[in-house]
């Protein structure tokens, strides 16, 4: 793993880079080119999902990048309609990605039938124990849903991937994840942000960066994983260029306050 980038420890010896590249809606040739551009820009963490329909393109870009598999962190996700077919699904993902393991496998959404949550989680743990995934976690789970899994299995999800941004910041949610040892991973950092907000604009000007870069740095300084997505090479590069500055404690508090 490229140690120039900040990482967060998960279970065992697994570390997740705090900055990842989201691939939702990046499909076909555009998706393949976007992932290649991201790897070229320095991203080492790629986030895909069975539902995205682009695992093959992600796998092809990884192969053609010339990077070593052990220097990359790859996440994929189990869709809610695959309850009961977990093993078949992870095997199909590994085949499409052309790798023998993913670094993180997530339950994409809580299963629609409440009784399915714990059996699905046990299947995720089994895949991890068979080295098909180095770590397993969930996505779009509430704190109560996390607790249900932890209480039933005494196994804590390594990650919970949820919508997160300064406007959605909630200190209690942040602390609840930390207290349980669950890494909070945020998606859609820009979709829920007003990048013309005076607070973000002022802080961006102070560091000679863009408001979007401030939003990403805010995640990183909170030790929250963030996965911006773009298919535009210039924006992909700009989103990766967030390690040359950091925010002051006062700036962090001002941004936190946007969560109201």
CSV table of C-alpha atoms in Angstrom, one decimal:
chain,number,residue,atom,x,y,z
A,1,UNK,CA,0.0,0.0,0.0
A,2,UNK,CA,1.3,3.5,-0.9
A,3,UNK,CA,2.1,4.9,2.5
A,4,UNK,CA,2.1,8.5,1.2
A,5,UNK,CA,-1.7,8.5,1.7
A,6,UNK,CA,-3.4,8.5,5.0
A,7,UNK,CA,-5.1,5.2,5.9
A,8,UNK,CA,-7.3,3.9,8.7
A,9,UNK,CA,-6.8,0.5,10.4
A,10,UNK,CA,-9.7,-1.9,10.0
A,11,UNK,CA,-9.7,-5.5,11.3
A,12,UNK,CA,-6.5,-7.4,11.5
A,13,UNK,CA,-3.7,-5.9,9.4
A,14,UNK,CA,-6.1,-4.3,6.9
A,15,UNK,CA,-5.8,-0.6,6.3
A,16,UNK,CA,-8.2,1.4,4.1
A,17,UNK,CA,-7.0,4.6,2.3
A,18,UNK,CA,-9.0,7.5,3.5
A,19,UNK,CA,-9.4,8.8,-0.1
A,20,UNK,CA,-11.1,6.4,-2.5
A,21,UNK,CA,-12.5,6.6,-6.1
A,22,UNK,CA,-16.2,6.0,-6.4
A,23,UNK,CA,-17.4,4.4,-9.6
A,24,UNK,CA,-21.2,4.6,-9.4
A,25,UNK,CA,-22.6,5.4,-12.9
A,26,UNK,CA,-19.1,5.0,-14.4
A,27,UNK,CA,-19.8,2.2,-16.9
A,28,UNK,CA,-18.5,0.8,-20.2
A,29,UNK,CA,-15.6,2.5,-21.9
A,30,UNK,CA,-16.1,5.7,-19.9
A,31,UNK,CA,-15.9,3.8,-16.6
A,32,UNK,CA,-12.8,2.0,-17.7
A,33,UNK,CA,-11.1,5.3,-18.8
A,34,UNK,CA,-12.2,7.0,-15.5
A,35,UNK,CA,-10.6,4.2,-13.4
A,36,UNK,CA,-7.4,4.4,-15.4
A,37,UNK,CA,-7.3,8.2,-15.0
A,38,UNK,CA,-7.9,7.7,-11.2
A,39,UNK,CA,-5.1,5.3,-10.8
A,40,UNK,CA,-2.9,7.5,-12.9
A,41,UNK,CA,-3.8,10.5,-10.6
A,42,UNK,CA,-2.7,8.5,-7.5
A,43,UNK,CA,-5.9,6.9,-6.2
A,44,UNK,CA,-5.2,3.5,-4.7
A,45,UNK,CA,-8.7,2.7,-3.4
A,46,UNK,CA,-11.5,1.8,-5.8
A,47,UNK,CA,-15.1,1.5,-4.8
A,48,UNK,CA,-17.5,-0.6,-7.0
A,49,UNK,CA,-20.5,-2.8,-6.5
A,50,UNK,CA,-22.4,-5.7,-8.2
A,51,UNK,CA,-25.2,-3.2,-8.8
A,52,UNK,CA,-23.0,-0.8,-10.7
A,53,UNK,CA,-22.4,-3.2,-13.5
A,54,UNK,CA,-18.8,-2.1,-14.0
A,55,UNK,CA,-16.7,-4.6,-12.1
A,56,UNK,CA,-15.2,-6.0,-15.3
A,57,UNK,CA,-14.1,-2.5,-16.4
A,58,UNK,CA,-12.6,-1.8,-13.0
A,59,UNK,CA,-10.7,-5.1,-13.1
A,60,UNK,CA,-9.4,-4.4,-16.7
A,61,UNK,CA,-8.2,-0.9,-15.7
A,62,UNK,CA,-6.4,-2.4,-12.6
A,63,UNK,CA,-4.7,-5.0,-14.8
A,64,UNK,CA,-3.7,-2.4,-17.5
A,65,UNK,CA,-2.5,0.2,-14.9
A,66,UNK,CA,0.6,-2.0,-14.3
A,67,UNK,CA,0.1,-1.5,-10.5
A,68,UNK,CA,0.6,-4.4,-8.1
A,69,UNK,CA,-2.6,-5.8,-6.7
A,70,UNK,CA,-1.2,-5.6,-3.2
A,71,UNK,CA,-0.8,-1.8,-3.6
A,72,UNK,CA,-4.5,-1.4,-4.3
A,73,UNK,CA,-7.6,-1.5,-2.1
A,74,UNK,CA,-10.8,-2.7,-3.9
A,75,UNK,CA,-14.3,-2.7,-2.5
A,76,UNK,CA,-17.4,-4.2,-3.9
A,77,UNK,CA,-20.9,-4.8,-2.5
A,78,UNK,CA,-23.7,-7.4,-2.3
A,79,UNK,CA,-27.0,-6.2,-3.6
A,80,UNK,CA,-30.2,-6.6,-1.6
A,81,UNK,CA,-31.8,-9.0,-4.2
A,82,UNK,CA,-28.9,-11.5,-3.7
A,83,UNK,CA,-29.9,-12.6,-0.2
A,84,UNK,CA,-29.3,-16.3,0.0
A,85,UNK,CA,-26.8,-16.2,-2.9
A,86,UNK,CA,-23.9,-14.5,-1.2
A,87,UNK,CA,-21.2,-17.0,-2.1
A,88,UNK,CA,-22.3,-17.1,-5.8
A,89,UNK,CA,-22.3,-13.3,-5.8
A,90,UNK,CA,-18.8,-12.8,-4.4
A,91,UNK,CA,-17.4,-15.4,-6.7
A,92,UNK,CA,-19.0,-13.6,-9.7
A,93,UNK,CA,-17.5,-10.3,-8.5
A,94,UNK,CA,-14.0,-11.8,-8.1
A,95,UNK,CA,-14.3,-13.3,-11.6
A,96,UNK,CA,-15.3,-9.9,-13.1
A,97,UNK,CA,-12.6,-8.0,-11.2
A,98,UNK,CA,-10.1,-10.7,-12.2
A,99,UNK,CA,-8.7,-11.1,-8.6
A,100,UNK,CA,-8.7,-13.8,-6.0
A,101,UNK,CA,-10.0,-11.5,-3.2
A,102,UNK,CA,-11.4,-8.0,-2.5
A,103,UNK,CA,-10.1,-5.9,0.3
A,104,UNK,CA,-13.6,-5.0,1.5
A,105,UNK,CA,-17.0,-6.5,0.8
A,106,UNK,CA,-20.1,-4.7,1.9
A,107,UNK,CA,-23.8,-5.5,2.3
A,108,UNK,CA,-25.0,-2.7,-0.1
A,109,UNK,CA,-28.4,-2.1,1.7
A,110,UNK,CA,-30.0,-3.7,4.7
A,111,UNK,CA,-32.0,-6.8,3.4
A,112,UNK,CA,-35.7,-5.9,2.9
A,113,UNK,CA,-36.9,-8.7,5.2
A,114,UNK,CA,-35.8,-8.0,8.8
A,115,UNK,CA,-35.0,-11.6,9.6
A,116,UNK,CA,-32.5,-11.8,6.8
A,117,UNK,CA,-30.0,-9.4,8.2
A,118,UNK,CA,-28.1,-11.7,10.5
A,119,UNK,CA,-27.9,-14.7,8.1
A,120,UNK,CA,-26.5,-12.4,5.4
A,121,UNK,CA,-23.9,-11.0,7.9
A,122,UNK,CA,-22.9,-14.6,8.8
A,123,UNK,CA,-22.3,-15.3,5.1
A,124,UNK,CA,-20.2,-12.2,4.8
A,125,UNK,CA,-18.1,-13.3,7.7
A,126,UNK,CA,-17.7,-16.8,6.1
A,127,UNK,CA,-16.4,-15.2,2.9
A,128,UNK,CA,-13.9,-13.2,5.0
A,129,UNK,CA,-12.8,-16.3,6.8
A,130,UNK,CA,-12.2,-18.1,3.5
A,131,UNK,CA,-10.0,-15.1,2.4
A,132,UNK,CA,-12.4,-14.0,-0.4
A,133,UNK,CA,-12.5,-10.6,1.3
A,134,UNK,CA,-9.9,-9.2,3.7
A,135,UNK,CA,-12.6,-7.3,5.6
A,136,UNK,CA,-16.4,-7.1,5.5
A,137,UNK,CA,-18.8,-4.4,6.4
A,138,UNK,CA,-22.1,-2.8,5.5
A,139,UNK,CA,-23.6,0.2,3.8
A,140,UNK,CA,-26.6,2.4,4.5
A,141,UNK,CA,-27.1,0.8,8.0
A,142,UNK,CA,-28.4,2.7,11.0
A,143,UNK,CA,-26.6,2.5,14.4
A,144,UNK,CA,-29.4,0.2,15.7
A,145,UNK,CA,-28.9,-2.1,12.7
A,146,UNK,CA,-25.1,-2.2,13.3
A,147,UNK,CA,-25.8,-3.1,17.0
A,148,UNK,CA,-28.1,-5.9,15.9
A,149,UNK,CA,-25.3,-7.6,13.9
A,150,UNK,CA,-22.7,-7.0,16.7
A,151,UNK,CA,-25.0,-8.4,19.4
A,152,UNK,CA,-26.0,-11.5,17.3
A,153,UNK,CA,-22.5,-12.4,16.1
A,154,UNK,CA,-19.9,-10.6,18.3
A,155,UNK,CA,-18.4,-9.5,15.0
A,156,UNK,CA,-18.3,-5.8,14.2
A,157,UNK,CA,-18.7,-4.6,10.6
A,158,UNK,CA,-15.3,-3.1,9.6
A,159,UNK,CA,-17.0,-0.2,7.7
A,160,UNK,CA,-20.4,1.4,7.3
A,161,UNK,CA,-20.7,3.3,4.1
A,162,UNK,CA,-23.3,6.0,4.3
A,163,UNK,CA,-24.2,9.4,2.7
A,164,UNK,CA,-22.0,11.9,4.4
A,165,UNK,CA,-20.9,15.5,3.9
A,166,UNK,CA,-20.6,18.8,5.9
A,167,UNK,CA,-24.3,19.5,5.5
A,168,UNK,CA,-25.1,16.0,6.8
A,169,UNK,CA,-22.6,16.1,9.7
A,170,UNK,CA,-24.0,14.7,12.9
A,171,UNK,CA,-21.6,14.4,15.8
A,172,UNK,CA,-23.6,11.7,17.5
A,173,UNK,CA,-23.5,9.5,14.4
A,174,UNK,CA,-19.8,10.2,14.0
A,175,UNK,CA,-19.0,9.3,17.7
A,176,UNK,CA,-21.4,6.2,17.6
A,177,UNK,CA,-19.3,4.7,14.8
A,178,UNK,CA,-16.0,5.5,16.5
A,179,UNK,CA,-17.2,4.0,19.8
A,180,UNK,CA,-18.1,0.7,18.1
A,181,UNK,CA,-14.9,0.5,16.1
A,182,UNK,CA,-16.7,0.9,12.8
A,183,UNK,CA,-15.0,3.0,10.2
A,184,UNK,CA,-17.4,5.6,8.8
A,185,UNK,CA,-17.1,5.9,5.0
A,186,UNK,CA,-18.9,8.7,3.3
A,187,UNK,CA,-20.4,8.7,-0.2
A,188,UNK,CA,-21.9,11.5,-2.3
A,189,UNK,CA,-19.7,14.2,-0.6
A,190,UNK,CA,-20.6,16.8,-3.2
A,191,UNK,CA,-24.2,15.9,-4.1
A,192,UNK,CA,-25.3,17.0,-0.6
A,193,UNK,CA,-22.9,19.9,-0.3
A,194,UNK,CA,-23.5,23.5,-1.3
A,195,UNK,CA,-20.1,24.3,-2.8
A,196,UNK,CA,-21.0,28.0,-2.9
A,197,UNK,CA,-21.5,28.1,0.8
A,198,UNK,CA,-19.6,31.2,2.2
A,199,UNK,CA,-17.9,29.1,4.9
A,200,UNK,CA,-16.5,26.6,2.3
A,201,UNK,CA,-15.6,29.5,-0.1
A,202,UNK,CA,-13.8,31.4,2.7
A,203,UNK,CA,-11.8,28.4,3.8
A,204,UNK,CA,-11.0,27.4,0.2
A,205,UNK,CA,-9.6,30.9,-0.5
A,206,UNK,CA,-7.5,30.7,2.7
A,207,UNK,CA,-5.7,27.6,1.4
A,208,UNK,CA,-5.8,28.5,-2.3
A,209,UNK,CA,-7.9,25.4,-3.1
A,210,UNK,CA,-11.5,24.7,-4.3
A,211,UNK,CA,-14.5,24.3,-2.0
A,212,UNK,CA,-14.7,20.7,-3.3
A,213,UNK,CA,-11.2,20.0,-2.1
A,214,UNK,CA,-12.1,21.5,1.3
A,215,UNK,CA,-15.0,19.1,1.6
A,216,UNK,CA,-12.7,16.1,0.8
A,217,UNK,CA,-10.0,17.4,3.3
A,218,UNK,CA,-12.7,17.8,6.0
A,219,UNK,CA,-13.5,14.1,5.6
A,220,UNK,CA,-9.8,13.1,5.8
A,221,UNK,CA,-9.1,15.3,8.8
A,222,UNK,CA,-12.0,13.7,10.6
A,223,UNK,CA,-10.5,10.2,9.7
A,224,UNK,CA,-13.7,9.6,7.6
A,225,UNK,CA,-13.2,7.6,4.4
A,226,UNK,CA,-14.5,9.5,1.4
A,227,UNK,CA,-15.1,8.3,-2.2
A,228,UNK,CA,-15.7,11.2,-4.6
A,229,UNK,CA,-16.7,10.1,-8.1
A,230,UNK,CA,-16.1,11.8,-11.5
A,231,UNK,CA,-15.4,10.7,-15.1
A,232,UNK,CA,-13.7,14.0,-15.9
A,233,UNK,CA,-9.9,13.6,-15.9
A,234,UNK,CA,-9.3,17.2,-14.6
A,235,UNK,CA,-11.7,16.8,-11.7
A,236,UNK,CA,-10.4,13.3,-10.9
A,237,UNK,CA,-6.9,14.8,-10.6
A,238,UNK,CA,-8.2,17.8,-8.5
A,239,UNK,CA,-10.1,15.5,-6.1
A,240,UNK,CA,-6.9,13.5,-5.6
A,241,UNK,CA,-4.9,16.6,-4.9
A,242,UNK,CA,-5.9,17.1,-1.2
A,243,UNK,CA,-2.8,16.2,0.6
A,244,UNK,CA,-0.9,19.5,0.3
A,245,UNK,CA,-2.9,21.3,3.0
A,246,UNK,CA,-4.9,20.5,6.1
A,247,UNK,CA,-7.6,22.4,8.0
A,248,UNK,CA,-7.2,24.1,11.3
A,249,UNK,CA,-9.3,23.0,14.4
A,250,UNK,CA,-11.3,26.2,14.0
A,251,UNK,CA,-12.0,25.6,10.3
A,252,UNK,CA,-13.1,22.0,11.1
A,253,UNK,CA,-15.6,23.4,13.7
A,254,UNK,CA,-16.9,25.9,11.2
A,255,UNK,CA,-17.5,23.2,8.6
A,256,UNK,CA,-19.0,20.8,11.2
A,257,UNK,CA,-21.5,23.6,12.1
A,258,UNK,CA,-22.9,23.4,8.5
A,259,UNK,CA,-24.6,20.2,9.7
A,260,UNK,CA,-26.8,22.3,11.9
